[in-house]
Amino acid sequence: MAKRNQPDYPEVNFSEEGPIRHLHLGSEWIQGSMLIDAPTVLVHEYIQRMMVWLLFMDPTTAPKRQAVQLGLGAGSLTKFCHKEVRMKTTAIEWNPQVLHACRGWFKLPADNSRMRVVLADAAQEIRKPEWLGVVDALQVDLYDEEAAAPVLDSAEFYADCRAMLTEEGCMTVNLFGRSSSFDASVAKMREAFGADALWAFKATREGNTVVMAQRTPSRPKRAVLLERAAYIQEHWGLPADKWVRVFKPVEA
């Protein structure tokens, strides 16, 4: 029985499928995954695509920048930004049991000078003055155990996200499902960021669509994107050349 005023957190557990370990929140839905023998590899295509913001700034400067994840999941993006890209990295997670699972089962390091996990309600935490205008890469993946729609998905929330970003900063969001909720989410992002600020992939086979919103809209030339993609692929093993071909501005 939950204590009065204490959130009723969903049960956190994991399953294994060959070389891969999955995180679950009391349901069959996968909330994140890890390659057991290579814990910083980004297993799922949509998680790789959450790093597409690297194409929209000089990737050689990435280690000097700051990344924030809203929703820890299995810690994949937090580990990757911290250990592989070597960025200053913060994850904001509501459920302390998810953090415990990531430390125990998914090889998330303890907090250190470049990485930390803040246990808080993301909607409240991101309004703190310390976050205003300092985040270069904001990665939003907020789903509950039902995985039906983002937990935070209002124009006001996306406006708060925009306020966190540096001038070159980008927000990437995982939108799950092909239903009308996708169009509604994009409309709210457009209201907060502007019509020219949004880019998107088509949905993956699993139904995940990654959308990116820029603090300052830009249209880098293809040659610049290809040069950056080559660097991203060489240094971090991400399929960025494919991103250049399939990542498009969202039509208003």
Backbone as a ProteinNet text record, in pm:
[ID]
protein_1_A
[PRIMARY]
MAKRNQPDYPEVNFSEEGPIRHLHLGSEWIQGSMLIDAPTVLVHEYIQRMMVWLLFMDPTTAPKRQAVQLGLGAGSLTKFCHKEVRMKTTAIEWNPQVLHACRGWFKLPADNSRMRVVLADAAQEIRKPEWLGVVDALQVDLYDEEAAAPVLDSAEFYADCRAMLTEEGCMTVNLFGRSSSFDASVAKMREAFGADALWAFKATREGNTVVMAQRTPSRPKRAVLLERAAYIQEHWGLPADKWVRVFKPVEA
[TERTIARY]
85.7	0	89.2	64.4	146	114.5	216.2	194.5	116.1	43.9	-31.5	64.6	25.1	104.4	228.5	248.2	362.2	315	385.2	341.1	333.8	239.7	224.5	307.8	435.9	526.7	496.8	505.5	489.5	607.8	581.9	686.6	791.6	917.2	1027.3	1089.7	1103.4	1169.5	1242.8	1311.7	1383.9	1367.1	1392	1392	1514.7	1550.4	1666.6	1626.1	1680.2	1652.1	1786.3	1846.1	1979.3	2079.6	2152.5	2254.9	2200.2	2066.5	2007.4	1923.7	1936.5	1854.3	1756.6	1628.1	1523.6	1472.5	1436.9	1374.1	1223.5	1145	999	946.4	832.7	763.2	632.4	643.5	526.6	437.7	491	412.3	507	449.3	532.7	606.7	566.7	630.2	775.4	863.4	1006.2	1031.8	1089.7	1118.9	1263.9	1344.5	1484.8	1557	1672.6	1746.7	1896.3	1970.4	2116.2	2176.4	2278.8	2359.9	2449.8	2430.3	2493	2645.6	2705.4	2851.3	2905.5	2816.7	2859.5	2756.9	2762.2	2652.5	2630.1	2725.3	2701.6	2650.6	2640.6	2586.6	2438	2394.5	2252.4	2183.9	2101.6	2047.5	1941.9	1846	1730.3	1754	1695.9	1712.1	1659.6	1546.4	1490.9	1578.9	1644.9	1736	1857	1909.5	2016.8	1971.9	1850	1798.4	1779.7	1766.5	1756.4	1884.2	1992.7	2120.4	2134.6	2027.8	2037.6	2075.3	2056.6	2097.3	2245.9	2326	2469.5	2491.8	2396.4	2409.9	2392.5	2335.5	2296.5	2387.8	2503.4	2608.8	2741.2	2848.3	2979.8	3003.9	3005.5	3015.9	3149.6	3252	3379.6	3367.7	3264	3245.3	3156.9	3102.9	3007.4	3060.2	3186.6	3233	3232	3225.1	3220.8	3077.3	2980	2840.2	2769.3	2642.3	2565	2440.7	2417.3	2299.5	2212.5	2080.9	1985	1885	1856.2	1752.7	1635.4	1515.6	1393.9	1336.8	1350.4	1316.9	1443.7	1478.4	1604.5	1596.8	1477.8	1467.4	1570	1637.6	1744.4	1879.7	1879.5	2003.7	2085.8	2030.1	2109.4	2166.5	2082.6	2130	2220.2	2188.3	2271.6	2411.5	2421.1	2552.3	2626.2	2555.2	2620	2674.5	2591.7	2637.7	2754.2	2747.2	2852	2980.1	2969.2	3088.8	3145.9	3059.2	3107.9	3134	3034.7	3052.3	3128.5	3127.2	3200.3	3147.6	3014.4	2947.2	2914.6	2892.3	2827.6	2683.1	2635.9	2508.3	2426	2298.3	2205	2079.4	2031.9	1902.5	1806.6	1682.8	1578.9	1474.8	1460.1	1376.1	1284.1	1157.5	1056	1060.4	1088.7	1073.3	1208.1	1226.7	1354.8	1386.8	1284.2	1309.2	1375.3	1344.6	1412.6	1561	1594	1735.3	1803.9	1738.1	1795.5	1819.2	1723.8	1738.1	1852.6	1865.6	1973.4	2111	2121.6	2250.6	2277.6	2172.1	2191.9	2197.8	2121.6	2106.6	2158.4	2173.6	2204.8	2334.2	2418	2554.8	2563.2	2467.4	2474.4	2572	2672.5	2769.6	2705.9	2775.2	2734.2	2753	2680.1	2697.3	2843.6	2887.5	3024.8	3027.7	3146.5	3157.7	3094.6	3076.2	3018.9	2881.9	2836.2	2708.3	2632.5	2502.5	2420.1	2277.3	2203.4	2062	1986.9	1889.7	1805.8	1670.9	1633.8	1502.8	1401.2	1315.3	1221.8	1115.6	1007.5	906.7	966.3	981.8	1049.1	979.4	847.1	773.6	809.9	834.5	872.2	1021.2	1102.2	1247.7	1298	1244.9	1301.4	1266.8	1177.4	1145.1	1240.8	1331.8	1427.5	1524.2	1562.5	1648.8	1780.9	1831.6	1961.8	1961.7	1842.8	1835.8	1813.4	1788.9	1753.2	1870.7	1852.8	1948.3	2082.6	2092.2	2223.2	2234.6	2125.8	2124.3	2138.2	2235.9	2258.6	2178.3	2157.8	2084.6	1987.3	1857.9	1753.1	1681.4	1688.1	1633.2	1515.5	1395.1	1271.5	1209.6	1196.8	1139.8	1061	939.4	860.5	735.1	743	627.9	607.2	480.3	450.3	439.6	387	383.6	289.2	194	100.3	160.2	258.7	328.8	232.8	122.2	20.9	47.6	94.6	122.9	222.4	296.5	390.9	322.1	388.6	332.6	321.6	421.5	420.3	416.3	310.7	290.9	200.1	231	151.5	238.2	174.8	250.1	328.7	270.7	340.8	466.5	456.2	573.4	681.8	643.6	743.7	804.3	726.2	781.9	886.9	860.4	960.5	1086.3	1067.6	1182.6	1264	1196.5	1266.4	1349.1	1294.2	1364.6	1494.2	1505.4	1627.7	1743.2	1711.5	1811	1900.1	2025.9	2114.8	2066.3	2125.7	2082.3	2094.3	2199.7	2218.5	2150.6	2087.2	2035.9	1918.4	1904.1	1797	1730.7	1602.1	1526.7	1488.2	1515	1462.8	1361.2	1251.9	1141.7	1106.2	1088.6	1038.6	887.2	821.6	676	643.1	569.5	540.2	399.9	389.5	258.3	232.2	141.8	110.5	-27.2	-83.7	-220.1	-221.8	-340.1	-355.9	-283.3	-243.2	-170.3	-37.9	19.5	143.3	119.1	14.8	-15.8	-43.4	-111.6	-141.3	-13	78.7	205.6	286.4	293.9	369.7	309.5	177.6	112.6	150.6	161.4	200.1	345.9	433.7	573.4	583.5	503.6	505.7	463.4	363.5	318.1	429.3	508.4	613.1	740.7	776.8	905.5	894.6	777.3	761.7	757.8	696.3	670.6	796.7	903.2	1025.4	1125.8	1092.2	1191.1	1188.2	1090.9	1069.5	1120.5	1182.2	1229	1179.3	1169.2	1122.3	1170.8	1187.3	1203.8	1065.5	1056.9	938.7	947.8	835.4	833.2	922	982.9	1055.1	954.7	1005.2	916.6	837.1	896.9	828.8	726.1	727.2	629	678.2	809.9	865.6	903.1	857.8	894.9	972	1093.1	1173.9	1154.9	1116.1	1098.2	1203.1	1259.9	1355.5	1302.6	1322.6	1286.4	1410.7	1435.5	1552.8	1514.6	1599.1	1578.4	1586.4	1686.7	1702.7	1692.3	1585.6	1568.6	1684	1727.9	1834.7	1812.2	1874.6	1869.5	2012.3	2092.3	2230.9	2235.6	2336.9	2354.5	2388.7	2349.1	2368.9	2516.3	2604.8	2748.2	2795.8	2742.7	2778.3	2726.2	2602	2543.8	2621.4	2663.5	2738.8	2875.1	2938.1	3067.9	3052.8	2950.9	2925.7	2887.6	2808.4	2766.6	2887.2	2984.4	3104.8	3180.2	3188.3	3256.3	3180.8	3048.1	2965.5	2980.6	2980.1	2991.9	3129.1	3232.1	3369	3393.7	3344	3376.5	3280.7	3153.2	3055.7	2976.8	3003.7	2941.7	2793.4	2741.5	2599.4	2575.5	2462.5	2437.8	2393.5	2478.5	2438.6	2425.7	2497.3	2480.9	2338.3	2279.9	2139.9	2046.4	2078.6	1995.1	1983.5	2093.9	2092.7	1990.6	1977.1	1885.3	1739.1	1710.3	1570.3	1515.3	1595.7	1550.9	1508.8	1383.6	1328.7	1259.6	1255.8	1173.2	1026.5	957	814.1	737.8	651.6	573.6	467.1	454.4	356.7	214.2
-119.4	0	124.2	214.2	334.9	426.7	495.3	592.6	711.4	779.5	896.7	1001.6	1063.8	1166.3	1110.8	981.8	923	870	903.5	856.3	704.3	654.6	510.8	472.6	446.6	417.8	280.6	269.1	137.3	46.9	-81.1	-179	-176.6	-180.2	-180.2	-319.2	-376.5	-505.8	-512.2	-624	-637.7	-778	-790.9	-921.7	-928.3	-1049.8	-1067	-1143.3	-1098.2	-1155.3	-1174.4	-1292.3	-1315.8	-1221	-1141.4	-1052.4	-920	-901.6	-772.1	-781.9	-682.2	-670.4	-553.9	-577.8	-476.8	-429.7	-302.6	-245.7	-234.5	-272.3	-263.4	-190.4	-123.1	-60.6	-135.5	-256.5	-334.2	-374.6	-376.4	-417.5	-478.1	-523.1	-583.1	-478.2	-350.7	-247	-228.7	-219.2	-198.4	-49.8	-13.8	127.1	163.3	63.6	86.5	-46.6	-48.3	-174.1	-149	-257.2	-250.1	-377	-361.1	-473.8	-509.6	-628	-661.9	-651.3	-692.9	-689.6	-556.4	-463.7	-332.3	-229.4	-193.4	-119.5	22.6	81	217.4	220	105.2	100.9	136.1	217.5	251	143.4	61.9	-59.7	-29	57	77.3	191.6	179.1	281.6	417.3	417.9	547.2	614.6	535.8	595	656	588.2	647.5	779.9	782	903.2	1018.8	990.7	1098.2	1181.9	1130.5	1202.7	1286.2	1301	1369.2	1516.2	1573.5	1712.5	1734.1	1627	1640.3	1694.3	1671.5	1722.6	1873.7	1934.8	2075.3	2168.3	2116.8	2198.9	2132.5	2202	2144.9	2029.4	1904.2	1790.8	1785.8	1853.8	1855.4	1930.6	2015.9	2093.1	2020.3	1904	1835	1809.7	1767.7	1742.6	1867	1985.5	2108.6	2152	2073.5	2112.4	2033.7	2068.7	2007.2	1939	1814.9	1738.1	1711.9	1712.4	1679.2	1579.7	1474.7	1378.7	1394.1	1407	1403.2	1263.5	1185.5	1043.7	962	886	811.4	684.2	618.5	490.6	392.6	322.2	230	300.1	432.7	509.3	515.4	471.5	461	595.1	697.1	826.9	893.7	875.6	933.9	874.1	742.8	677.2	717.9	724.1	754.5	897	993.6	1132.9	1151.8	1082.8	1097	1024.1	895.4	812.1	818.4	825.6	823.9	965	1053.5	1190.4	1275.3	1234.6	1300.3	1440.9	1450.5	1575.8	1584.8	1705.3	1724.2	1679.3	1587.5	1520.1	1511.1	1546.6	1534.5	1463	1368	1305.3	1345.4	1375.9	1410.5	1298.9	1230.3	1109.8	1119.1	1083.8	1092.1	973.1	854.3	730.2	683.9	687.1	644.6	497.7	416.7	276	258.2	347.9	343.5	371.5	471	500.7	381.7	320.8	203.5	91	69.5	-36.1	-6	120.7	156.6	136.1	165.7	146.9	-2.4	-80.5	-221.1	-312.9	-282.6	-375.6	-320.9	-186.6	-127.5	-45.1	-68.1	-16	136.3	204.2	350	389.7	471.5	510	592	597.8	687.8	832.5	924.4	1065.5	1105.4	1192.7	1241.7	1385.9	1439.1	1581.2	1615.1	1515.5	1542.3	1479.6	1396.9	1329.5	1319.1	1346	1328.8	1297	1236.9	1210.3	1289.2	1368.3	1446.2	1375.9	1337.5	1275.9	1387.5	1409.7	1521.5	1506.5	1581	1596.2	1687.6	1635.8	1712.2	1845	1847.1	1970.1	2082.2	2046.8	2146	2176.4	2071.7	2087.7	2180.9	2166.1	2242.6	2390.8	2429.1	2570.7	2642.3	2568.9	2631.5	2720.7	2833.8	2928.8	2869	2768.1	2711	2649.7	2616.6	2550.4	2647.4	2773.7	2866.8	2892.7	2858.7	2894.3	2825.4	2707.8	2644.4	2505.9	2452.9	2314.4	2313.4	2238.3	2228	2115.1	2007.1	1890.5	1843.7	1863.3	1820.8	1702.2	1587	1462.8	1419.1	1419.4	1400.9	1265.9	1178.7	1044.9	1008.5	1061.4	1053.1	969.9	843.8	753.5	680.4	653.2	572.9	425.7	343.8	199.2	161.5	249.1	219	251.9	341.5	380.2	427	490.8	530.7	668.5	761.8	897.9	959.7	1063.2	1125.4	1174.9	1160.3	1204.1	1356.4	1424.9	1570.6	1606.4	1677.5	1697.1	1817.2	1929.5	2050.4	2158.4	2257.6	2369.8	2442.1	2449.4	2515.4	2438.2	2304.5	2222.6	2243	2241.5	2257.8	2398.7	2498.5	2632.8	2636	2563.2	2552.6	2481.6	2379.9	2310.6	2406.2	2485.2	2580.4	2679.2	2721.5	2818.2	2761.6	2630.3	2567.4	2575.3	2590.3	2569.2	2690.7	2662.1	2765	2806.6	2910.7	2957.8	2848.2	2765.8	2655.2	2526.7	2532.1	2411.3	2349	2217.5	2140.7	2049.8	2026.5	1927.8	1813.1	1689.8	1574.1	1504.3	1457.9	1396.8	1264.9	1161.8	1033.5	1034.7	1026.1	1013.7	873.1	800.1	659.4	646.1	571.6	543.6	626.1	576.9	641.9	708.2	724.6	775.7	927.9	984.3	1129	1201.2	1130.3	1195.6	1252.9	1193.5	1247.2	1388	1406	1537	1638.7	1594.8	1686	1729.1	1634.4	1667.6	1764.7	1739.2	1826.9	1967.1	1976.6	2107.6	2185.9	2117	2184.3	2229.3	2147	2188.1	2308.2	2306.4	2418.2	2547	2536.7	2655	2711.3	2623.2	2666.7	2711.7	2643.8	2668.6	2749.2	2747.2	2814.4	2714.3	2756.6	2665.7	2619.1	2699.3	2665.5	2585.1	2553.7	2496	2344	2279.9	2136.9	2051.5	1938.9	1836.1	1701.4	1601.4	1470.2	1358.7	1242.9	1117.8	1058.5	965.6	880.6	777.7	715.9	620	499.4	445.8	319.6	205.5	85.1	-31.4	-50.8	-12.9	-30.9	79.4	184.8	291.2	414.2	425	542.7	648.7	771	881.9	984.5	1017	1117.8	1251.7	1351.7	1488.6	1576.5	1669.7	1764.6	1906.4	1987.8	2128.9	2210.8	2313.6	2399.2	2528.1	2570.4	2702.4	2811.3	2799.2	2892.7	2813.9	2827.6	2748.9	2770.2	2662	2670.1	2563.7	2582.3	2485.8	2464	2384.1	2362.2	2303.8	2344.3	2290.8	2142.5	2069.7	1925.4	1889	1966.4	1937	1946.6	2043.8	2059.5	1941	1901.5	1787.6	1659.2	1638.7	1517.6	1516.5	1633	1641.3	1610.2	1665.2	1637.7	1491.7	1436.8	1296.3	1203.2	1232.5	1149.1	1151.4	1268.7	1280.6	1201.8	1216	1147.5	996	947.9	804.4	752.3	828	784.4	782.7	882.8	895.7	822.6	808.9	751.5	636.2	599.3	480.8	491.9	613.3	633.1	648	597.7	597.3	733.3	833.1	970.7	997.9	922	944.3	910.3	809.1	774.3	884.5	943.2	1051.4	1165.2	1200	1311	1284.1	1158.8	1123.6	1125.3	1092.9	1068.9	1167.1	1258.8	1356	1484.4	1524.2	1633	1737.1	1862.5	1963	1920.9	1953.3	1924.3	2034.8	1997.5	2098.4	2156.7	2286.8	2355.9	2328
0	0	0	-92.3	-100.1	17.7	65.4	171.3	116.3	203.6	161.4	104.4	-5.1	-75	-143.3	-142.5	-212.3	-347.9	-455.7	-587.5	-593.7	-672.1	-692.2	-814.7	-792.3	-902.8	-963.7	-1097.6	-1158.7	-1123.3	-1122.9	-1094.5	-1205.6	-1168.6	-1265.6	-1268.6	-1386.8	-1399.9	-1532.3	-1555	-1681.1	-1735.8	-1865.8	-1931.8	-2021	-2060.7	-2148.6	-2273.5	-2385.5	-2516.7	-2586.9	-2570.4	-2624.6	-2560.5	-2641.9	-2586.9	-2534.4	-2538.6	-2506	-2378.9	-2292.3	-2171.1	-2189.6	-2157.2	-2172.8	-2037.2	-2029.2	-1910.3	-1933.9	-1832	-1839.6	-1716.3	-1733.7	-1621.1	-1596	-1545.4	-1507.9	-1623.1	-1745.7	-1861.9	-1964.7	-2076.9	-2182	-2263.4	-2252.8	-2332	-2290.5	-2388.6	-2362.2	-2345.1	-2231	-2201.8	-2232.9	-2265	-2297	-2301.4	-2366.6	-2383.8	-2375.7	-2347.7	-2340.8	-2398.4	-2479.3	-2522.4	-2404.4	-2348.7	-2220.2	-2225.8	-2336.7	-2347.9	-2400	-2439.5	-2488.5	-2440	-2312.2	-2248.8	-2297.9	-2372.1	-2421.5	-2565.2	-2630.1	-2766.4	-2763.7	-2859.3	-2870.9	-2952.6	-2887.5	-2948.2	-3052.9	-3018.3	-3104.2	-3203.1	-3321.1	-3424.3	-3377.1	-3308.2	-3267.2	-3162.4	-3078.2	-2979.3	-3049.8	-3150.7	-3230.6	-3290.4	-3342.2	-3407.2	-3310	-3182.2	-3083.1	-3078	-3137.5	-3142.3	-3269.8	-3348.8	-3477.7	-3464.3	-3348.5	-3325	-3355.5	-3350	-3381.5	-3522.1	-3613	-3749	-3756.8	-3654.3	-3662.6	-3582.9	-3546.5	-3486.7	-3520.6	-3503.6	-3532	-3435.2	-3484	-3390.5	-3316.1	-3367.9	-3295.8	-3163.9	-3151.2	-3027.7	-2926.6	-2964.1	-2876.8	-2734.9	-2717.1	-2579.9	-2490.4	-2549.4	-2469.9	-2439.3	-2484.5	-2472.1	-2361.9	-2338.8	-2230.8	-2286.7	-2243	-2281.3	-2158.5	-2181.3	-2075.8	-2133.7	-2056.8	-2092.9	-1996.7	-2050.9	-1970.1	-1982.9	-1876.6	-1879.1	-1895.9	-1794.6	-1795.7	-1878.3	-1880.4	-1951.1	-1897.1	-1987	-1946.8	-1939	-1946.1	-1933.8	-2060.7	-2174	-2297.1	-2341.2	-2354.3	-2401.5	-2298.7	-2171.8	-2066.4	-2069.6	-2080.8	-2088.5	-2215.3	-2327	-2453.8	-2455.1	-2413.7	-2412.2	-2315.2	-2202.1	-2100.1	-2138.9	-2173.7	-2191.5	-2332.3	-2433.3	-2571.3	-2624.4	-2612.8	-2662.5	-2561.6	-2435.2	-2327	-2300.1	-2300	-2270.1	-2121.3	-2075	-1945.7	-1962.9	-1879.5	-1904.2	-1776.1	-1787.6	-1675.1	-1722.4	-1645.2	-1670.6	-1559.4	-1597.2	-1500.7	-1503.7	-1392.2	-1385.3	-1264.6	-1284	-1178.8	-1084.2	-1135.1	-1059.4	-1003.1	-871.5	-814.1	-841.5	-865	-894.3	-1031.8	-1125.4	-1256	-1238.8	-1159.3	-1133.4	-1067	-969.8	-902.1	-1002.4	-1092.7	-1193.4	-1288.4	-1329.1	-1422.1	-1359	-1230.2	-1162.2	-1140.1	-1113.8	-1082.4	-1202.5	-1307	-1420.6	-1553.1	-1563.6	-1693.8	-1693.1	-1592.3	-1588	-1601.5	-1541.5	-1535	-1425	-1455.4	-1352.5	-1241.5	-1129.7	-1022.3	-1068	-1002.9	-1034.2	-1020.6	-1109.7	-1104.7	-1153.8	-1178.5	-1212.6	-1347.1	-1435.4	-1568.1	-1589.6	-1496.7	-1515.6	-1383.8	-1390.8	-1270.2	-1311.1	-1217.9	-1235.3	-1128.5	-1171.9	-1081.2	-1069.1	-948.9	-925.5	-901.3	-1001.4	-993.4	-1100.2	-1084	-1188	-1294.6	-1415.3	-1520.9	-1547.3	-1544.9	-1574.7	-1478.3	-1351.4	-1251.5	-1255.4	-1271.6	-1267.2	-1377.6	-1498.9	-1611	-1603.7	-1513.3	-1496	-1401.5	-1340.8	-1248.8	-1327	-1270.3	-1341.3	-1388.9	-1318.9	-1356.1	-1496	-1548.8	-1679.3	-1795	-1766.7	-1873	-1967.4	-2094.4	-2198.3	-2192.2	-2127.3	-2109.8	-2172.5	-2226.6	-2275.4	-2428.2	-2476.6	-2621.5	-2683.9	-2609.9	-2661.2	-2554.1	-2580.2	-2488.1	-2551.5	-2484.8	-2540.2	-2453.2	-2513	-2437.6	-2474	-2374.3	-2396.5	-2271.6	-2261.4	-2138.6	-2160.5	-2120.3	-2131.8	-2000.8	-1970.2	-1851.8	-1890.5	-1798.2	-1823.3	-1937.1	-1972.3	-2081.7	-2218.3	-2221.9	-2345.4	-2454.5	-2414.7	-2512.6	-2572.1	-2490.9	-2536	-2438.4	-2480	-2386.9	-2260.3	-2147.9	-2021	-2017.2	-2071.8	-2081.7	-2229.7	-2271.7	-2415.8	-2441.1	-2378.1	-2399	-2462.8	-2522.1	-2578.9	-2469.3	-2349.7	-2238.9	-2200.9	-2197	-2166.8	-2272.5	-2400	-2505.2	-2504	-2462.8	-2448.1	-2336.9	-2227.6	-2120.4	-2171.1	-2255.3	-2314.4	-2400.5	-2482.1	-2568.9	-2487.1	-2373.1	-2288.8	-2231.1	-2223.3	-2172.3	-2271.4	-2401	-2505.2	-2527.7	-2564	-2615.5	-2754.4	-2810.4	-2942.5	-3048.3	-3040.1	-3134.2	-3087.7	-2972.2	-2909.4	-2982.8	-2963.5	-3026.7	-2923.4	-2943.6	-2866.1	-2958.5	-2917.4	-2988.5	-2899.6	-2962.7	-2889.5	-2955.7	-2874.6	-2923.1	-2913.6	-3030	-3033.6	-3080	-2998.4	-3027.3	-3083.9	-3191.6	-3249.5	-3374.3	-3457.3	-3584.2	-3581.9	-3464.9	-3453.7	-3464.8	-3450.7	-3459.5	-3346.9	-3241.5	-3132.8	-3181.9	-3287.2	-3345	-3398.4	-3477.5	-3534.2	-3424.4	-3319.4	-3208.8	-3137.6	-3117.2	-3051.2	-3135.9	-3265.8	-3355	-3355.8	-3353.7	-3351.1	-3225.5	-3113.3	-2988.4	-2994.4	-3053	-3069.4	-3162.4	-3269.8	-3364.3	-3295.3	-3207.2	-3134.1	-3045.2	-2986.2	-2893.8	-2964.5	-3074.7	-3139.8	-3269.1	-3333.2	-3461.3	-3575.6	-3685.2	-3796.9	-3866.8	-3863.6	-3938.4	-3856.6	-3731.7	-3639.5	-3632.9	-3698.6	-3676.6	-3792.5	-3756.4	-3849.1	-3797	-3884.9	-3838.9	-3929.6	-3869.5	-3941.9	-3968	-4060.5	-4067.4	-3954.7	-3922.7	-3812.6	-3841.6	-3736.9	-3748.9	-3761.6	-3785.4	-3794.8	-3665.8	-3553.8	-3424.9	-3398.8	-3480.4	-3464	-3390.9	-3370	-3303.5	-3407.5	-3385.9	-3472.6	-3391	-3434.5	-3367	-3438.1	-3359.3	-3407.6	-3340.7	-3417	-3361.2	-3375	-3271.1	-3273.6	-3241.1	-3321.9	-3304.2	-3231.4	-3141.2	-3078.5	-3185.7	-3275.2	-3386.7	-3516	-3592.3	-3715	-3812.2	-3876.7	-3976.8	-4082.2	-4197.2	-4306.2	-4357.1	-4285.1	-4328	-4469.3	-4544.4	-4679.6	-4672.7	-4776.2	-4779.8	-4763.3	-4824.8	-4813.9	-4669.3	-4595.2	-4453.6	-4373.3	-4400.6	-4328.8	-4355.6	-4480.7	-4515	-4447.3	-4439.9	-4371.4	-4222.8	-4162.8	-4021.2	-4000.2	-4091.7	-4080.9	-4082.7	-4169.4	-4177.5	-4044	-3982.3	-3853.1	-3745.7	-3743.4	-3643.6	-3657.4	-3780.7	-3802.8	-3761.2	-3796.7	-3765.4	-3615.1	-3543.9	-3402.1	-3308.9	-3349.6	-3256.3	-3315.9	-3439.7	-3499	-3525.5	-3535	-3561.8	-3712	-3764.7	-3909.7	-3962.7	-3943.9	-3973.6	-4123.2	-4207.2	-4351.4	-4394.3	-4332.1	-4359.7	-4309.8	-4195.9	-4143.5	-4244.5	-4307.2	-4403.2	-4514.1	-4552.9	-4662.3	-4619	-4495	-4456.8	-4353.5	-4304.7	-4203.4	-4274.4	-4259	-4339	-4252.4	-4299.1	-4229	-4229.8	-4121.1	-4111.8	-4182.8	-4275.2	-4346.9	-4256.2	-4261.9	-4176.6	-4224.2
[MASK]
++++++++++++++++++++++++++++++++++++++++++++++++++++++++++++++++++++++++++++++++++++++++++++++++++++++++++++++++++++++++++++++++++++++++++++++++++++++++++++++++++++++++++++++++++++++++++++++++++++++++++++++++++++++++++++++++++++++++++++++++++++++++++++

